[in-house]
Short mmCIF file of C-alpha atoms in Angstrom, two decimals:
data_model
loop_
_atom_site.label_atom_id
_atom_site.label_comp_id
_atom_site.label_asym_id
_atom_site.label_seq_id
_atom_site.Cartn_x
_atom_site.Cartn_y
_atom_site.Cartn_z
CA UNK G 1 117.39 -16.91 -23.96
CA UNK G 2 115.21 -19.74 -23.33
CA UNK G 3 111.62 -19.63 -25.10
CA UNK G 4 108.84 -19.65 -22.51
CA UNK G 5 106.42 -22.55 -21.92
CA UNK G 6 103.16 -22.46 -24.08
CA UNK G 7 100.41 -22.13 -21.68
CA UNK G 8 98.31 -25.19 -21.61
CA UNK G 9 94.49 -24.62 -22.53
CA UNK G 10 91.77 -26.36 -20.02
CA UNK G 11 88.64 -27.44 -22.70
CA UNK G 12 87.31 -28.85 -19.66
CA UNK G 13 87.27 -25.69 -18.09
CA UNK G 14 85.41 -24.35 -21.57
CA UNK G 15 83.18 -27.39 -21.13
CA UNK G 16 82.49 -26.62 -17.62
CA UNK G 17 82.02 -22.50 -18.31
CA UNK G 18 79.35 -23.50 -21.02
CA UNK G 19 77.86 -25.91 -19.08
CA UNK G 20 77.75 -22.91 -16.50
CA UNK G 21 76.44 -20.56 -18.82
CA UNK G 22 73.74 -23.31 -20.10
CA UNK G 23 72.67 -23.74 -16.37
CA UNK G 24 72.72 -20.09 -15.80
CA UNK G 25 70.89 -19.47 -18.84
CA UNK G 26 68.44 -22.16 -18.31
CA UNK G 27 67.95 -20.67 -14.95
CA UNK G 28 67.17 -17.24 -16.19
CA UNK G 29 64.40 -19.42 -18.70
CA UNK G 30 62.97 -21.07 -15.41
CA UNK G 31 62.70 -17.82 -13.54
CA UNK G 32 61.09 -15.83 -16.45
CA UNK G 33 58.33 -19.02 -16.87
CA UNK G 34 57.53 -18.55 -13.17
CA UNK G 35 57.62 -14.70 -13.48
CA UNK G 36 55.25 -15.73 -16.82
CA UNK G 37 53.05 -18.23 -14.51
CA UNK G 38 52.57 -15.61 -11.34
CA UNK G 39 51.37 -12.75 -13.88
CA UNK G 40 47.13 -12.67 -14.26
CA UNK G 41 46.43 -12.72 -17.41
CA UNK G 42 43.39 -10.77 -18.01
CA UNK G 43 40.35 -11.24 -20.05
CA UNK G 44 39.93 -9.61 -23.16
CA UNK G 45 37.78 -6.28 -23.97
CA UNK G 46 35.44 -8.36 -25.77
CA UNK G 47 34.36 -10.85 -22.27
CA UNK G 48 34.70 -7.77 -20.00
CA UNK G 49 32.09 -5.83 -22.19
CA UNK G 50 29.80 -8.68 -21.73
CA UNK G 51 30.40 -9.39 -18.21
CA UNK G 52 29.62 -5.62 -17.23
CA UNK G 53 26.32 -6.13 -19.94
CA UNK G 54 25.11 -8.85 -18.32
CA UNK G 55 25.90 -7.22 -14.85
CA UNK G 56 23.76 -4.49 -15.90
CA UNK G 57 20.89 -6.51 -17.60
CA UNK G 58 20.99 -8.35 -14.09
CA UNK G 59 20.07 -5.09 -12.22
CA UNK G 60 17.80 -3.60 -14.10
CA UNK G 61 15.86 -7.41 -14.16
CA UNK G 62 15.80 -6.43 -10.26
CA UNK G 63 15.06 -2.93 -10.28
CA UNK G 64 12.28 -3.07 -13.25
CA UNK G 65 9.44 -3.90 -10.95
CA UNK G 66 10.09 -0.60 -9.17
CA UNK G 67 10.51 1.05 -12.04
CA UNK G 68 7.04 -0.19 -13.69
CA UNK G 69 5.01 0.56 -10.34
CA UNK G 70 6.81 4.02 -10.48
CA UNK G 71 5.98 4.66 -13.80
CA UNK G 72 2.52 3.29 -13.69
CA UNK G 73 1.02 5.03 -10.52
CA UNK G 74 2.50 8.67 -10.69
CA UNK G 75 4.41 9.71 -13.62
CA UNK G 76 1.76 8.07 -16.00
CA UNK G 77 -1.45 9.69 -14.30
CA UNK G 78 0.06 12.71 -13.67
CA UNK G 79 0.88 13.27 -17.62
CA UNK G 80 -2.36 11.55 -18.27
CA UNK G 81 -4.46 13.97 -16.14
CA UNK G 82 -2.30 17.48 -16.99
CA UNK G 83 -4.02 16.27 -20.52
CA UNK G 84 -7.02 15.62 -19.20
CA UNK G 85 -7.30 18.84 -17.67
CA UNK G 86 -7.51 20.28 -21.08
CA UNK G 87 -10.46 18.53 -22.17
CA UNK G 88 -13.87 17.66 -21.91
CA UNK G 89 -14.25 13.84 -20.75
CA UNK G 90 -17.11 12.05 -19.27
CA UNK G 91 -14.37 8.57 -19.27
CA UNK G 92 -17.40 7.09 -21.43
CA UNK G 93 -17.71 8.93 -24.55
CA UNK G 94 -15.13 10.56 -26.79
CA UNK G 95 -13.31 13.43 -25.44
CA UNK G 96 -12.73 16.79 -27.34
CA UNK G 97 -10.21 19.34 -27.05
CA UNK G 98 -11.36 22.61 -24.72
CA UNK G 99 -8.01 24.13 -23.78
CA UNK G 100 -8.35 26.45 -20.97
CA UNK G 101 -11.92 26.16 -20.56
CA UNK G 102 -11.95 24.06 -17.52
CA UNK G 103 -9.98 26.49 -15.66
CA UNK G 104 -11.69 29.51 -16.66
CA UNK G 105 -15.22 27.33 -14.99
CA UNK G 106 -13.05 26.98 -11.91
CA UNK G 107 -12.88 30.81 -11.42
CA UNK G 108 -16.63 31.05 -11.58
CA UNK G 109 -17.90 28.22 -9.91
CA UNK G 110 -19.31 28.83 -6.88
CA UNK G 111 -19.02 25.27 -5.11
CA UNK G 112 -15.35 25.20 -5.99
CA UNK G 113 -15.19 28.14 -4.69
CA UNK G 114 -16.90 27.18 -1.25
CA UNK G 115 -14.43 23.88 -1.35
CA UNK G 116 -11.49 26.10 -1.01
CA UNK G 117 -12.80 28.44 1.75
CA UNK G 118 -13.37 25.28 3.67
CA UNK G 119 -9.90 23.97 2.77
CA UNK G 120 -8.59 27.70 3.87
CA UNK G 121 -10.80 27.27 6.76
CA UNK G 122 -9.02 23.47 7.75
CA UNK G 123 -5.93 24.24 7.36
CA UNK G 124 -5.60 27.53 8.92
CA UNK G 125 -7.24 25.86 12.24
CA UNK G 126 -5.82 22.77 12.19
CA UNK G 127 -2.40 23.35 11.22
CA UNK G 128 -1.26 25.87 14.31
CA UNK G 129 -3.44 24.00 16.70
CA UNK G 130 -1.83 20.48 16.11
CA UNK G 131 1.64 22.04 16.24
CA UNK G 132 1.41 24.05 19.63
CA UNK G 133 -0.38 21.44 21.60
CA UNK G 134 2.28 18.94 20.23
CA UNK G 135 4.68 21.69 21.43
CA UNK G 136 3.02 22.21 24.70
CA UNK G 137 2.15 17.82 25.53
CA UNK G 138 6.44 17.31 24.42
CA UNK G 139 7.46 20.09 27.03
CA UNK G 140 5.23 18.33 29.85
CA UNK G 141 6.49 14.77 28.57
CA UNK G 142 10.04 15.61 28.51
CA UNK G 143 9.93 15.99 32.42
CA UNK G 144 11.11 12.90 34.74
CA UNK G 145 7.32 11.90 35.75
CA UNK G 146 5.99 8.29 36.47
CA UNK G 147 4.74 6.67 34.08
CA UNK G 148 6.10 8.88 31.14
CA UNK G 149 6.50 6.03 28.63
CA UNK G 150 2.64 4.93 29.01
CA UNK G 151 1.34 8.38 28.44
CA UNK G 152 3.48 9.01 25.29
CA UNK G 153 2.17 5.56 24.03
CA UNK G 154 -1.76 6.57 24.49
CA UNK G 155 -0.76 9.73 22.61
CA UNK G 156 0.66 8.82 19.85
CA UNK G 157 -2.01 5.51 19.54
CA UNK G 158 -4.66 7.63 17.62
CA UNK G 159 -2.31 8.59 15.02
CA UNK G 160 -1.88 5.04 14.01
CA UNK G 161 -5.24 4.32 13.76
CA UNK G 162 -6.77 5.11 9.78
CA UNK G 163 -8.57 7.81 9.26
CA UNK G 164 -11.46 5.64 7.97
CA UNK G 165 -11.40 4.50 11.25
CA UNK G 166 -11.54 7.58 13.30
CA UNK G 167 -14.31 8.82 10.84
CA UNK G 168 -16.62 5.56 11.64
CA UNK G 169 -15.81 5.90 15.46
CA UNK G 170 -16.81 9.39 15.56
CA UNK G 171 -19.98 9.15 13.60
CA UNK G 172 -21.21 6.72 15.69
CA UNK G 173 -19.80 8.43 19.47
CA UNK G 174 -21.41 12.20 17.74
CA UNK G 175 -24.49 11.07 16.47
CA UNK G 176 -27.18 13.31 17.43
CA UNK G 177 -29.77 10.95 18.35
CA UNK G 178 -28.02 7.71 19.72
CA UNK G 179 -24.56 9.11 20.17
CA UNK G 180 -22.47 9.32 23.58
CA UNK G 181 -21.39 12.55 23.40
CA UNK G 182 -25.36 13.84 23.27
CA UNK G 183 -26.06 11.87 26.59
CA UNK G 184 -23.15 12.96 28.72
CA UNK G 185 -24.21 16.79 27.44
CA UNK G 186 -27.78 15.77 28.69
CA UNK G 187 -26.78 14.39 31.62
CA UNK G 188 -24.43 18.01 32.70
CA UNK G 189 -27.75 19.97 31.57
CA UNK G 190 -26.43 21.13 27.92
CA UNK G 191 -29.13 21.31 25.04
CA UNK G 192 -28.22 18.28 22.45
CA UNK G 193 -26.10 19.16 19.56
CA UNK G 194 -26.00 18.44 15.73
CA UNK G 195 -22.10 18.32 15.42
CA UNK G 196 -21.75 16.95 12.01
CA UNK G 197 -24.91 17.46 10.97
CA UNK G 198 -25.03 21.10 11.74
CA UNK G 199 -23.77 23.48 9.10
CA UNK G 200 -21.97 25.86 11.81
CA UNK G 201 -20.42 22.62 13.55
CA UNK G 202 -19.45 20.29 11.23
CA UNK G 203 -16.04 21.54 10.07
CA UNK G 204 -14.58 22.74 13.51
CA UNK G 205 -15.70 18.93 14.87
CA UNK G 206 -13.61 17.69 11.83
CA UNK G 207 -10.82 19.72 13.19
CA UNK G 208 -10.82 18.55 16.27
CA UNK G 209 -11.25 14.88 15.11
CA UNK G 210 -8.03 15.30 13.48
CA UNK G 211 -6.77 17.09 16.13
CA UNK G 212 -7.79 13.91 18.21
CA UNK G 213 -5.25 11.51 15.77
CA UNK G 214 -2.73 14.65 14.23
CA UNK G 215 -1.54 15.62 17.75
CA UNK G 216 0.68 12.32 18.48
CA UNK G 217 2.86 12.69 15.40
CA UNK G 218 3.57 16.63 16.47
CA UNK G 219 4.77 15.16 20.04
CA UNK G 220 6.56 12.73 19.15
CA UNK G 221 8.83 14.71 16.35
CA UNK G 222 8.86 17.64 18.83
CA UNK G 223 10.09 15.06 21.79
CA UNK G 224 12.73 13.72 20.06
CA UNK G 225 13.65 17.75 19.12
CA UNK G 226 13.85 18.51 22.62
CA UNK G 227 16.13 15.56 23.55
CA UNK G 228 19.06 16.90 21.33
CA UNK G 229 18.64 20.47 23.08
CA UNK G 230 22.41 20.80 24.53
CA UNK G 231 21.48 20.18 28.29
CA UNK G 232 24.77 22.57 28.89
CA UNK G 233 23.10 25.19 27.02
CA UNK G 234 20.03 25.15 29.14
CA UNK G 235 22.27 24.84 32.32
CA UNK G 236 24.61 27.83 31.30
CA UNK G 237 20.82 29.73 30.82
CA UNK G 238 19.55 28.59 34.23
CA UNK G 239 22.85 30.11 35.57
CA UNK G 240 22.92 33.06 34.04
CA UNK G 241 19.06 33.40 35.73
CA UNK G 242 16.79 32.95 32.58
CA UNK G 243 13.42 31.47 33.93
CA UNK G 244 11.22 29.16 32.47
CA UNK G 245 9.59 31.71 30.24
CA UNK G 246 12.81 33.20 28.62
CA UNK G 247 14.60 29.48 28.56
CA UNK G 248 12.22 28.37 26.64
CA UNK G 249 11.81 31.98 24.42
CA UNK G 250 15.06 32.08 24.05
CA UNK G 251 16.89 28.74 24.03
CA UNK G 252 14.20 26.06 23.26
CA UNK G 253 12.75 27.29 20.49
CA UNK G 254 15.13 28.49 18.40
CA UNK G 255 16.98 25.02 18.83
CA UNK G 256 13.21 23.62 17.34
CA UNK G 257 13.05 26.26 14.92
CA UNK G 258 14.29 23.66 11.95
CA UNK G 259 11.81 20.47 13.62
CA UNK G 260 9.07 23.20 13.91
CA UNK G 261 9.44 24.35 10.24
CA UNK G 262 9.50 21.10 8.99
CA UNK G 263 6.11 20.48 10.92
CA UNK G 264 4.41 23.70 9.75
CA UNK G 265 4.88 22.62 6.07
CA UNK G 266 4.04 18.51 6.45
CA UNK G 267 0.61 19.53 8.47
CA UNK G 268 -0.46 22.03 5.93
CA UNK G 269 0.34 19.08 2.98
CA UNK G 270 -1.77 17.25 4.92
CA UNK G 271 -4.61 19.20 5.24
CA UNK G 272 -4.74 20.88 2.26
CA UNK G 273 -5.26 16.82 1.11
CA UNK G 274 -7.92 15.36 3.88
CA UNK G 275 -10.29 13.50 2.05
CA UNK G 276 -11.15 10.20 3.66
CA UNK G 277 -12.08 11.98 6.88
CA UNK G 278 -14.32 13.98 5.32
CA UNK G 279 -16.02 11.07 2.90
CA UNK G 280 -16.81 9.09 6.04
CA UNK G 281 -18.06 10.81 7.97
CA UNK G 282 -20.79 14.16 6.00
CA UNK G 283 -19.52 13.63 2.69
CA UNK G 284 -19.07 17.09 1.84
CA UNK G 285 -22.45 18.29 3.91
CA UNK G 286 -24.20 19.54 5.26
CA UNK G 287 -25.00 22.27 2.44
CA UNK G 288 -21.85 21.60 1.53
CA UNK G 289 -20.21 23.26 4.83
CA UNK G 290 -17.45 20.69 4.99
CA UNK G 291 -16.81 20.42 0.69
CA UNK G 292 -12.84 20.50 0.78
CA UNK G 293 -10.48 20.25 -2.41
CA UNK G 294 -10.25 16.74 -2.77
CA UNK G 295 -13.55 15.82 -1.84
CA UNK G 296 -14.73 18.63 -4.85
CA UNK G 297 -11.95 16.63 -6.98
CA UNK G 298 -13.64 13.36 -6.46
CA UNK G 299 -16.97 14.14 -6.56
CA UNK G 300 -16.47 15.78 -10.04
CA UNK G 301 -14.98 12.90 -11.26
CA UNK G 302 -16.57 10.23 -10.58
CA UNK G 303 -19.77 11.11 -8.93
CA UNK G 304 -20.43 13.59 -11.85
CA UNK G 305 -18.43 11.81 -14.90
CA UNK G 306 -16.86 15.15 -15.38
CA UNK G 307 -13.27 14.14 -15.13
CA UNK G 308 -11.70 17.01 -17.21
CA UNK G 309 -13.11 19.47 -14.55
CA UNK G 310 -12.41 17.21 -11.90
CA UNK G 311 -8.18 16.86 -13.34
CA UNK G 312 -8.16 20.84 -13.68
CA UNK G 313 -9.44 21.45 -9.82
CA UNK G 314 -6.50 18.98 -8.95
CA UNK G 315 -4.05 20.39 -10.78
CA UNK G 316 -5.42 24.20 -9.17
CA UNK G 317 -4.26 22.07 -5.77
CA UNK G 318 -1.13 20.67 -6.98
CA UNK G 319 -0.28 24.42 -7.56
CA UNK G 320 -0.99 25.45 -3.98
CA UNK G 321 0.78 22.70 -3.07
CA UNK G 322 3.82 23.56 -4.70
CA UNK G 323 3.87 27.45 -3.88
CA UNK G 324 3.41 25.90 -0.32
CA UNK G 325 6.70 24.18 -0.71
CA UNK G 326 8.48 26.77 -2.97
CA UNK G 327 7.33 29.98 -0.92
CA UNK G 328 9.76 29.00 2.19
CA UNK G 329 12.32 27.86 0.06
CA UNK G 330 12.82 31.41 -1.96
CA UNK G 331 12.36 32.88 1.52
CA UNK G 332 15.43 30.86 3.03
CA UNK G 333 17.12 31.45 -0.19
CA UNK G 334 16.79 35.55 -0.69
CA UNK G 335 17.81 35.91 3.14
CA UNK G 336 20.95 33.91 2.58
CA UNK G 337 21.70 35.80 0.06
CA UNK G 338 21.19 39.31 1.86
CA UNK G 339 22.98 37.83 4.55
CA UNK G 340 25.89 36.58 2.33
CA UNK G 341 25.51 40.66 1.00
CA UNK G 342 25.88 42.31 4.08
CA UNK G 343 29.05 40.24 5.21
CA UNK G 344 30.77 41.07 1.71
CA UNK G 345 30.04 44.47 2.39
CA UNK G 346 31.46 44.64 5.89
CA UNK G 347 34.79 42.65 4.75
CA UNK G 348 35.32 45.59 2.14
CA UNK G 349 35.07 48.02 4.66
#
């Protein structure tokens, strides 16, 4: 039998095969560089550390100036007089150490004494007079009248103008000789009056000075309160027949209830601090019948050089203040809970 042909070998065919493979593999090389090239490389911890330092030095180069006021005008001087408060100073000669004594004098001093009566006196008149005539001028200014933009304007003016302001105006319009309010009296027949210069005057006429400017900011708060009152609330009322009386018993206030809360506590900040009112225009007098808190505070301080006194009588109103704030707040808080009580208890059964 015939051998069979040796099959002929193509190195050509090897050449070409590596040449394939070379290109192939050199292919594979090219698409891994660009793979390499597309890939971010990223900095290393080191750079990144600094970036985000320098990020931060940055912003607090930009927020320091806050931060130094902040420091410098309340939590500075409040530290500084909570010390104070314990001692005996003058702010001339060297202080000495006299713990509670300053607060024990506060208890048995009879002009501090008289400066919060006053205070009591303010706040209690001022406070529920400025909210329900705020209450009463935003239910007539929430009507469709003519001319309802001008008359909100002219009441809310006076609130804008400084107390400093009012005070100057008002000593000059109530003076008992040469004022205008003395001459129109005359001129209906009425007997001329001391206003601030009487004892039994002088702090009702500061009420109703601030009254005067106080007013504008109720309104307007209580306007804008009474223009996010669902009007399909009020309609479904009307139809149901609720008059004017229950409408606004029953569906107006309680939908001002938070605005009217929030009122009640800002006007009784407010005057539990008048000051600049009162320094204008009697300076604490007459017999000392308009002496409030902060007017005491000041006067011990620097009219008297007895700033440890003066720190602990501001500290005795910081206190108020803050029972003023935290009072309501334990209120809201112990209801919730009872209310969060009750609902338990009615699941379980």
């Amino acid at each position: 039998m015939p051998r069979l042909p040796t099959p002929l070998t193509l190195p050509e065919r090897k050449h070409n095969d590596r040449a394939d493979n070379g290109h192939a593999d050199r292919g594979d090389d090219t698409t891994s560089d660009a793979a390499s090239s597309r890939t971010v490389k990223r900095p290393p911890p080191s750079s990144w550390r600094r970036r985000l330092r320098g990020e931060q030095v940055t912003a607090w180069m930009f927020v320091s100036p806050s931060v130094l006021i902040i420091l410098g005008l309340s939590v500075v001087p409040v530290v500084w007089s909570l010390l104070l408060s314990f001692r005996a100073d003058d702010l001339v000669t060297p202080s000495r150490w006299v713990g509670l004594g300053n607060y024990r004098a506060l208890v048995q001093d009879p002009h501090f004494g008289q400066a919060v009566r006053n205070t009591v006196l303010y706040t209690a008149l001022y406070v529920p007079l400025s909210i329900g005539l705020g209450l009463a001028l935003a239910l007539v200014l929430n009507r469709r009248i003519r001319l309802v933009g001008l008359y909100r304007t002219l009441i809310f003016v006076p609130f804008v103008i400084s107390a400093t302001a009012q005070g100057v105006l008002f000593s000059f319009v109530l003076d008992p000789e040469f004022g205008v309010a003395n001459s129109v009296l005359h001129k209906l027949g009425v007997s001329a009056q001391g206003f601030l210069t009487d004892p039994g005057q002088a702090l009702p006429v500061l009420v109703a000075i601030s009254l005067w400017s106080g007013t504008g900011f109720c309104v307007v708060v209580t306007l804008a309160a009474l223009q996010d009152v669902p009007p399909s609330l009020i309609e479904a009322a009307r139809l149901d027949g609720a008059g004017r009386w229950h409408l606004l018993r029953h569906v107006v206030l309680p939908a001002l209830t938070p605005v009217l809360t929030f009122l009640l506590l800002w006007q009784t900040i407010n005057a539990l601090q008048v000051f600049d009112l009162v320094y204008v225009t009697t300076k604490g007098g007459p017999l000392g019948s308009t002496t409030v808190i902060v007017y005491f505070i000041w006067e011990q301080a620097f009219k008297n050089f007895t700033a440890g006194y003066g720190a602990a009588a501001a500290y005795a109103l910081a206190t108020a203040l803050l029972l003023v704030f935290a009072v309501p707040r334990l209120v809201r808080a112990v209801r919730g809970r009872s209310r969060e009580t009750h609902r338990l208890e009615g699941d379980a059964r």
